[in-house]
Short mmCIF file of C-alpha atoms and ligand atoms in Angstrom, two decimals:
data_model
loop_
_atom_site.label_atom_id
_atom_site.label_comp_id
_atom_site.label_asym_id
_atom_site.label_seq_id
_atom_site.Cartn_x
_atom_site.Cartn_y
_atom_site.Cartn_z
CA UNK D 1 86.64 138.84 125.59
CA UNK D 2 84.79 139.33 128.67
CA UNK D 3 81.81 137.15 129.72
CA UNK D 4 78.42 138.68 128.93
CA UNK D 5 76.01 138.81 131.84
CA UNK D 6 72.16 139.05 131.91
CA UNK D 7 72.54 142.82 132.67
CA UNK D 8 74.50 143.32 129.49
CA UNK D 9 71.11 142.93 127.66
CA UNK D 10 69.10 145.41 129.51
CA UNK D 11 69.31 147.73 126.45
CA UNK D 12 66.48 145.40 125.15
CA UNK D 13 64.39 146.56 127.92
CA UNK D 14 65.19 150.14 127.15
CA UNK D 15 64.27 149.74 123.43
CA UNK D 16 61.20 147.84 124.26
CA UNK D 17 60.10 150.48 126.64
CA UNK D 18 60.00 153.06 123.94
CA UNK D 19 58.44 150.87 121.47
CA UNK D 20 55.49 149.74 123.99
CA UNK D 21 54.61 153.42 124.65
CA UNK D 22 53.71 153.62 121.02
CA UNK D 23 51.02 151.01 121.42
CA UNK D 24 49.92 151.66 125.09
CA UNK D 25 50.83 154.83 126.86
CA UNK D 26 50.46 153.10 130.20
CA UNK D 27 53.54 151.28 129.81
CA UNK D 28 55.28 154.69 130.44
CA UNK D 29 54.67 153.99 134.17
CA UNK D 30 57.46 151.48 134.04
CA UNK D 31 59.81 154.14 133.26
CA UNK D 32 59.70 155.04 137.07
CA UNK D 33 62.11 151.93 137.47
CA UNK D 34 64.91 153.74 135.79
CA UNK D 35 63.98 156.73 138.20
CA UNK D 36 63.91 154.98 141.37
CA UNK D 37 66.38 152.13 141.02
CA UNK D 38 69.41 154.31 140.26
CA UNK D 39 68.46 156.56 143.17
CA UNK D 40 67.85 153.63 145.71
CA UNK D 41 71.10 152.05 144.70
CA UNK D 42 73.05 155.16 145.06
CA UNK D 43 71.50 155.94 148.48
CA UNK D 44 71.80 152.18 149.61
CA UNK D 45 75.41 152.15 149.37
CA UNK D 46 75.87 150.82 145.75
CA UNK D 47 77.15 154.16 144.48
CA UNK D 48 76.90 154.44 140.75
CA UNK D 49 76.18 150.70 140.22
CA UNK D 50 73.25 151.66 138.10
CA UNK D 51 75.18 153.70 135.57
CA UNK D 52 78.16 151.32 135.72
CA UNK D 53 76.18 148.07 135.19
CA UNK D 54 72.52 148.01 134.61
CA UNK D 55 71.73 151.33 132.71
CA UNK D 56 69.99 149.98 129.53
CA UNK D 57 69.75 153.41 127.93
CA UNK D 58 73.69 153.82 128.07
CA UNK D 59 73.91 150.32 126.76
CA UNK D 60 71.64 151.18 123.92
CA UNK D 61 73.55 154.30 122.95
CA UNK D 62 76.98 152.38 123.19
CA UNK D 63 75.47 149.72 120.95
CA UNK D 64 73.78 152.17 118.25
CA UNK D 65 76.75 154.56 118.35
CA UNK D 66 79.68 151.91 118.73
CA UNK D 67 78.53 148.50 116.98
CA UNK D 68 76.24 150.27 114.43
CA UNK D 69 78.59 153.22 113.84
CA UNK D 70 75.89 155.82 114.21
CA UNK D 71 78.30 158.18 115.82
CA UNK D 72 80.92 160.60 114.76
CA UNK D 73 82.96 159.61 117.85
CA UNK D 74 84.11 163.24 118.42
CA UNK D 75 84.79 164.87 121.71
CA UNK D 76 81.79 166.54 123.26
CA UNK D 77 82.12 170.37 123.53
CA UNK D 78 83.85 171.53 126.62
CA UNK D 79 80.82 173.47 127.96
CA UNK D 80 78.89 170.19 128.27
CA UNK D 81 81.05 168.84 130.80
CA UNK D 82 81.14 171.82 133.15
CA UNK D 83 79.37 171.58 136.46
CA UNK D 84 77.37 174.67 135.46
CA UNK D 85 75.76 172.92 132.45
CA UNK D 86 75.21 169.57 134.14
CA UNK D 87 73.78 170.99 137.27
CA UNK D 88 71.78 173.49 135.35
CA UNK D 89 70.34 170.68 133.00
CA UNK D 90 69.41 168.74 136.00
CA UNK D 91 67.48 171.76 137.46
CA UNK D 92 65.95 172.36 134.13
CA UNK D 93 64.81 168.61 134.11
CA UNK D 94 63.40 168.95 137.55
CA UNK D 95 61.36 172.05 136.66
CA UNK D 96 59.91 170.23 133.76
CA UNK D 97 59.30 167.11 135.82
CA UNK D 98 57.31 168.98 138.45
CA UNK D 99 55.46 170.79 135.68
CA UNK D 100 54.32 167.26 134.37
CA UNK D 101 53.36 166.30 137.96
CA UNK D 102 51.51 169.58 138.17
CA UNK D 103 49.58 168.69 135.02
CA UNK D 104 48.72 165.37 136.43
CA UNK D 105 47.34 167.10 139.48
CA UNK D 106 45.16 169.36 137.37
CA UNK D 107 43.76 166.48 135.60
CA UNK D 108 43.38 164.65 138.86
CA UNK D 109 41.46 167.37 140.39
CA UNK D 110 39.17 167.84 137.29
CA UNK D 111 40.55 171.33 136.53
CA UNK D 112 42.17 170.26 133.27
CA UNK D 113 41.12 167.74 130.64
CA UNK D 114 43.30 164.71 129.64
CA UNK D 115 45.78 165.80 126.83
CA UNK D 116 46.49 162.83 124.62
CA UNK D 117 49.63 163.92 123.41
CA UNK D 118 53.24 163.58 123.86
CA UNK D 119 55.44 166.62 124.12
CA UNK D 120 58.79 166.40 122.49
CA UNK D 121 61.70 168.58 123.61
CA UNK D 122 59.25 170.54 125.88
CA UNK D 123 57.79 172.15 123.00
CA UNK D 124 56.52 170.09 120.08
CA UNK D 125 53.26 168.45 120.87
CA UNK D 126 52.80 165.04 119.03
CA UNK D 127 49.25 163.78 118.65
CA UNK D 128 49.37 160.30 120.52
CA UNK D 129 45.72 159.24 120.74
CA UNK D 130 46.41 155.84 119.24
CA UNK D 131 48.28 154.81 122.11
CA UNK D 132 45.39 155.57 124.58
CA UNK D 133 43.67 152.45 125.05
CA UNK D 134 42.73 151.90 128.62
CA UNK D 135 39.64 154.04 129.42
CA UNK D 136 39.00 152.21 132.61
CA UNK D 137 41.85 153.81 134.67
CA UNK D 138 41.52 157.37 136.15
CA UNK D 139 42.33 160.05 133.77
CA UNK D 140 45.27 161.36 135.87
CA UNK D 141 46.94 157.82 135.49
CA UNK D 142 46.90 158.39 131.70
CA UNK D 143 47.98 162.00 131.98
CA UNK D 144 50.97 161.05 134.08
CA UNK D 145 51.84 158.34 131.46
CA UNK D 146 51.59 160.80 128.64
CA UNK D 147 53.73 163.26 130.67
CA UNK D 148 56.35 160.76 131.76
CA UNK D 149 56.67 159.23 128.29
CA UNK D 150 57.26 162.69 126.97
CA UNK D 151 60.29 162.92 129.53
CA UNK D 152 61.61 159.61 128.29
CA UNK D 153 61.13 160.14 124.68
CA UNK D 154 62.72 163.77 124.89
CA UNK D 155 65.79 162.42 126.82
CA UNK D 156 66.21 159.65 124.16
CA UNK D 157 65.91 162.18 121.32
CA UNK D 158 68.59 164.27 122.85
CA UNK D 159 70.59 161.39 123.70
CA UNK D 160 70.60 160.08 120.04
CA UNK D 161 71.45 163.53 118.82
CA UNK D 162 74.52 164.01 120.92
CA UNK D 163 75.27 160.22 120.18
CA UNK D 164 75.33 161.08 116.50
CA UNK D 165 77.53 164.24 116.84
CA UNK D 166 79.79 163.20 119.48
CA UNK D 167 80.68 159.99 121.40
CA UNK D 168 78.10 157.17 121.75
CA UNK D 169 77.43 157.75 125.28
CA UNK D 170 77.62 161.57 125.25
CA UNK D 171 74.19 161.59 127.10
CA UNK D 172 75.89 160.23 130.13
CA UNK D 173 77.91 163.50 130.33
CA UNK D 174 74.73 165.50 131.28
CA UNK D 175 72.10 162.76 132.13
CA UNK D 176 70.11 164.09 134.97
CA UNK D 177 70.04 160.65 136.65
CA UNK D 178 73.83 160.25 136.27
CA UNK D 179 74.42 163.84 137.65
CA UNK D 180 71.95 162.99 140.56
CA UNK D 181 73.51 159.71 141.48
CA UNK D 182 77.01 161.31 141.28
CA UNK D 183 75.72 164.06 143.53
CA UNK D 184 74.45 161.61 146.01
CA UNK D 185 77.91 159.78 146.17
CA UNK D 186 79.67 163.01 146.78
CA UNK D 187 77.41 163.97 149.42
CA UNK D 188 77.80 160.43 151.12
CA UNK D 189 81.68 160.18 150.59
CA UNK D 190 82.55 163.92 151.23
CA UNK D 191 86.35 164.18 151.70
CA UNK D 192 86.79 164.11 155.45
CA UNK W 1 111.44 154.59 128.20
CA UNK W 2 108.55 154.79 130.47
CA UNK W 3 105.21 152.81 130.04
CA UNK W 4 102.14 154.60 128.74
CA UNK W 5 99.24 154.71 131.25
CA UNK W 6 95.76 156.05 131.43
CA UNK W 7 95.32 159.21 133.46
CA UNK W 8 91.68 160.53 134.47
CA UNK W 9 90.93 164.13 134.93
CA UNK W 10 88.95 163.36 137.98
CA UNK W 11 87.26 166.90 138.33
CA UNK W 12 85.45 166.22 135.08
CA UNK W 13 84.79 162.55 135.29
CA UNK W 14 81.09 161.73 135.30
CA UNK W 15 81.56 158.19 136.85
CA UNK W 16 79.50 156.63 134.05
CA UNK W 17 81.91 153.56 133.97
CA UNK W 18 82.10 153.22 130.16
CA UNK W 19 85.85 152.94 130.59
CA UNK W 20 85.39 150.14 133.19
CA UNK W 21 83.24 148.40 130.69
CA UNK W 22 85.66 148.48 127.84
CA UNK W 23 89.08 147.86 129.63
CA UNK W 24 90.50 144.59 128.57
CA UNK W 25 92.41 144.08 131.69
CA UNK W 26 89.99 145.47 134.42
CA UNK W 27 92.63 148.14 135.16
CA UNK W 28 90.31 150.99 135.62
CA UNK W 29 87.27 151.27 138.10
CA UNK W 30 84.90 153.79 139.41
CA UNK W 31 85.72 154.70 143.00
CA UNK W 32 82.86 155.30 145.14
CA UNK W 33 80.47 156.59 142.47
CA UNK W 34 82.69 159.69 142.35
CA UNK W 35 85.43 159.23 139.56
CA UNK W 36 87.47 156.66 137.82
CA UNK W 37 90.87 155.41 139.02
CA UNK W 38 93.48 153.71 137.16
CA UNK W 39 95.21 150.71 138.77
CA UNK W 40 98.70 149.25 138.16
CA UNK W 41 97.32 146.64 135.62
CA UNK W 42 96.98 149.31 132.93
CA UNK W 43 98.79 148.45 129.90
CA UNK W 44 98.16 151.88 128.23
CA UNK W 45 96.15 150.49 125.36
CA UNK W 46 93.94 153.68 125.11
CA UNK W 47 90.64 152.03 124.74
CA UNK W 48 89.12 153.65 127.62
CA UNK W 49 90.39 157.07 126.45
CA UNK W 50 88.42 156.42 123.21
CA UNK W 51 85.25 155.21 124.78
CA UNK W 52 85.01 157.86 127.61
CA UNK W 53 82.06 160.05 126.59
CA UNK W 54 83.34 162.96 128.47
CA UNK W 55 86.92 162.53 126.96
CA UNK W 56 88.47 163.03 130.20
CA UNK W 57 91.22 160.28 129.90
CA UNK W 58 94.57 160.93 128.59
CA UNK W 59 97.48 158.51 127.98
CA UNK W 60 100.70 159.77 129.73
CA UNK W 61 104.17 158.33 129.61
CA UNK W 62 105.39 157.44 133.14
CA UNK W 63 108.92 156.93 134.06
CA UNK W 64 109.28 153.71 135.75
S1 LIG H 1 74.50 158.56 133.02
FE1 LIG H 1 72.32 158.15 132.54
S2 LIG H 1 72.19 157.24 130.62
FE2 LIG H 1 74.34 157.08 131.38
S3 LIG H 1 74.53 155.17 132.47
FE3 LIG H 1 74.00 156.69 134.01
S4 LIG H 1 71.70 156.62 134.22
FE4 LIG H 1 72.31 155.56 132.32
S1 LIG H 2 84.39 156.85 130.86
FE1 LIG H 2 85.20 158.72 131.22
S2 LIG H 2 83.61 159.94 132.42
FE2 LIG H 2 83.14 157.72 132.54
S3 LIG H 2 83.83 156.89 134.36
FE3 LIG H 2 85.37 156.50 132.74
S4 LIG H 2 86.86 158.36 132.97
FE4 LIG H 2 84.97 158.87 133.97
S1 LIG H 3 94.61 152.33 128.76
FE1 LIG H 3 93.75 150.22 128.34
S2 LIG H 3 94.46 148.99 130.00
FE2 LIG H 3 94.74 151.01 130.72
S3 LIG H 3 92.75 151.65 131.95
FE3 LIG H 3 92.45 152.27 129.67
S4 LIG H 3 91.54 150.43 128.65
FE4 LIG H 3 92.48 149.67 130.60
#
């Protein structure tokens, strides 16, 4: 049996993050950590250490799909592994991300009102007013939180979906962060 | 009779490290964040192949 380390419990942080967003949307800002840490690690010479060791989301899927058996454990379809799909999904994700930043900007500049909603799968708008508690921060801070939480929730739902259908950590095959950190490594260690 | 050994399709490996976490003898590692590589310690148990989310590990019989 391998020894467990503190970082083997980071799935608790991932689960807590999703739950906290139900109570106060501003916790969504913490999600930036799982955005910058993997990139900084990859750029800072630690390669894919984030995926390989720290990623709580991957651990959560491994736990739910593995230990709790919520996965069929079948192979993912071939197309999911192709560069075209993985890079395409990364680009799609970026487009959605910038749209979210744009919405934040519109609220910041007063053009648009705050939308107290979480958008699931880029389509379904879920009312989320109950989590809007802090009225003292600027509106754009909240708008960003709603947008970012939408991104996190959407990717979790997609991840759970592919976890159930295929292998527990199927999400890792097309995870934009994973693709991005792998691309950084490829750029850094290009065959000479 | 050759021993069974894990072989990674490095073109399709996403370097997620699931195989590293599951390997009982630390025979597999992710090389420079690019893909997984199998070392000599591999006993061909096949745990990594089952775990790999991209299913890019095969077990092959190697002549000694
Ligand atoms: S591929 Fe994504 S979900 Fe999987 S370990 Fe890496 S960052 Fe986490
Ligand atoms: S689990 Fe599969 S995809 Fe992930 S690093 Fe190992 S061989 Fe590559
Ligand atoms: S086959 Fe077993 S021993 Fe060999 S790399 Fe995979 S998990 Fe490790």
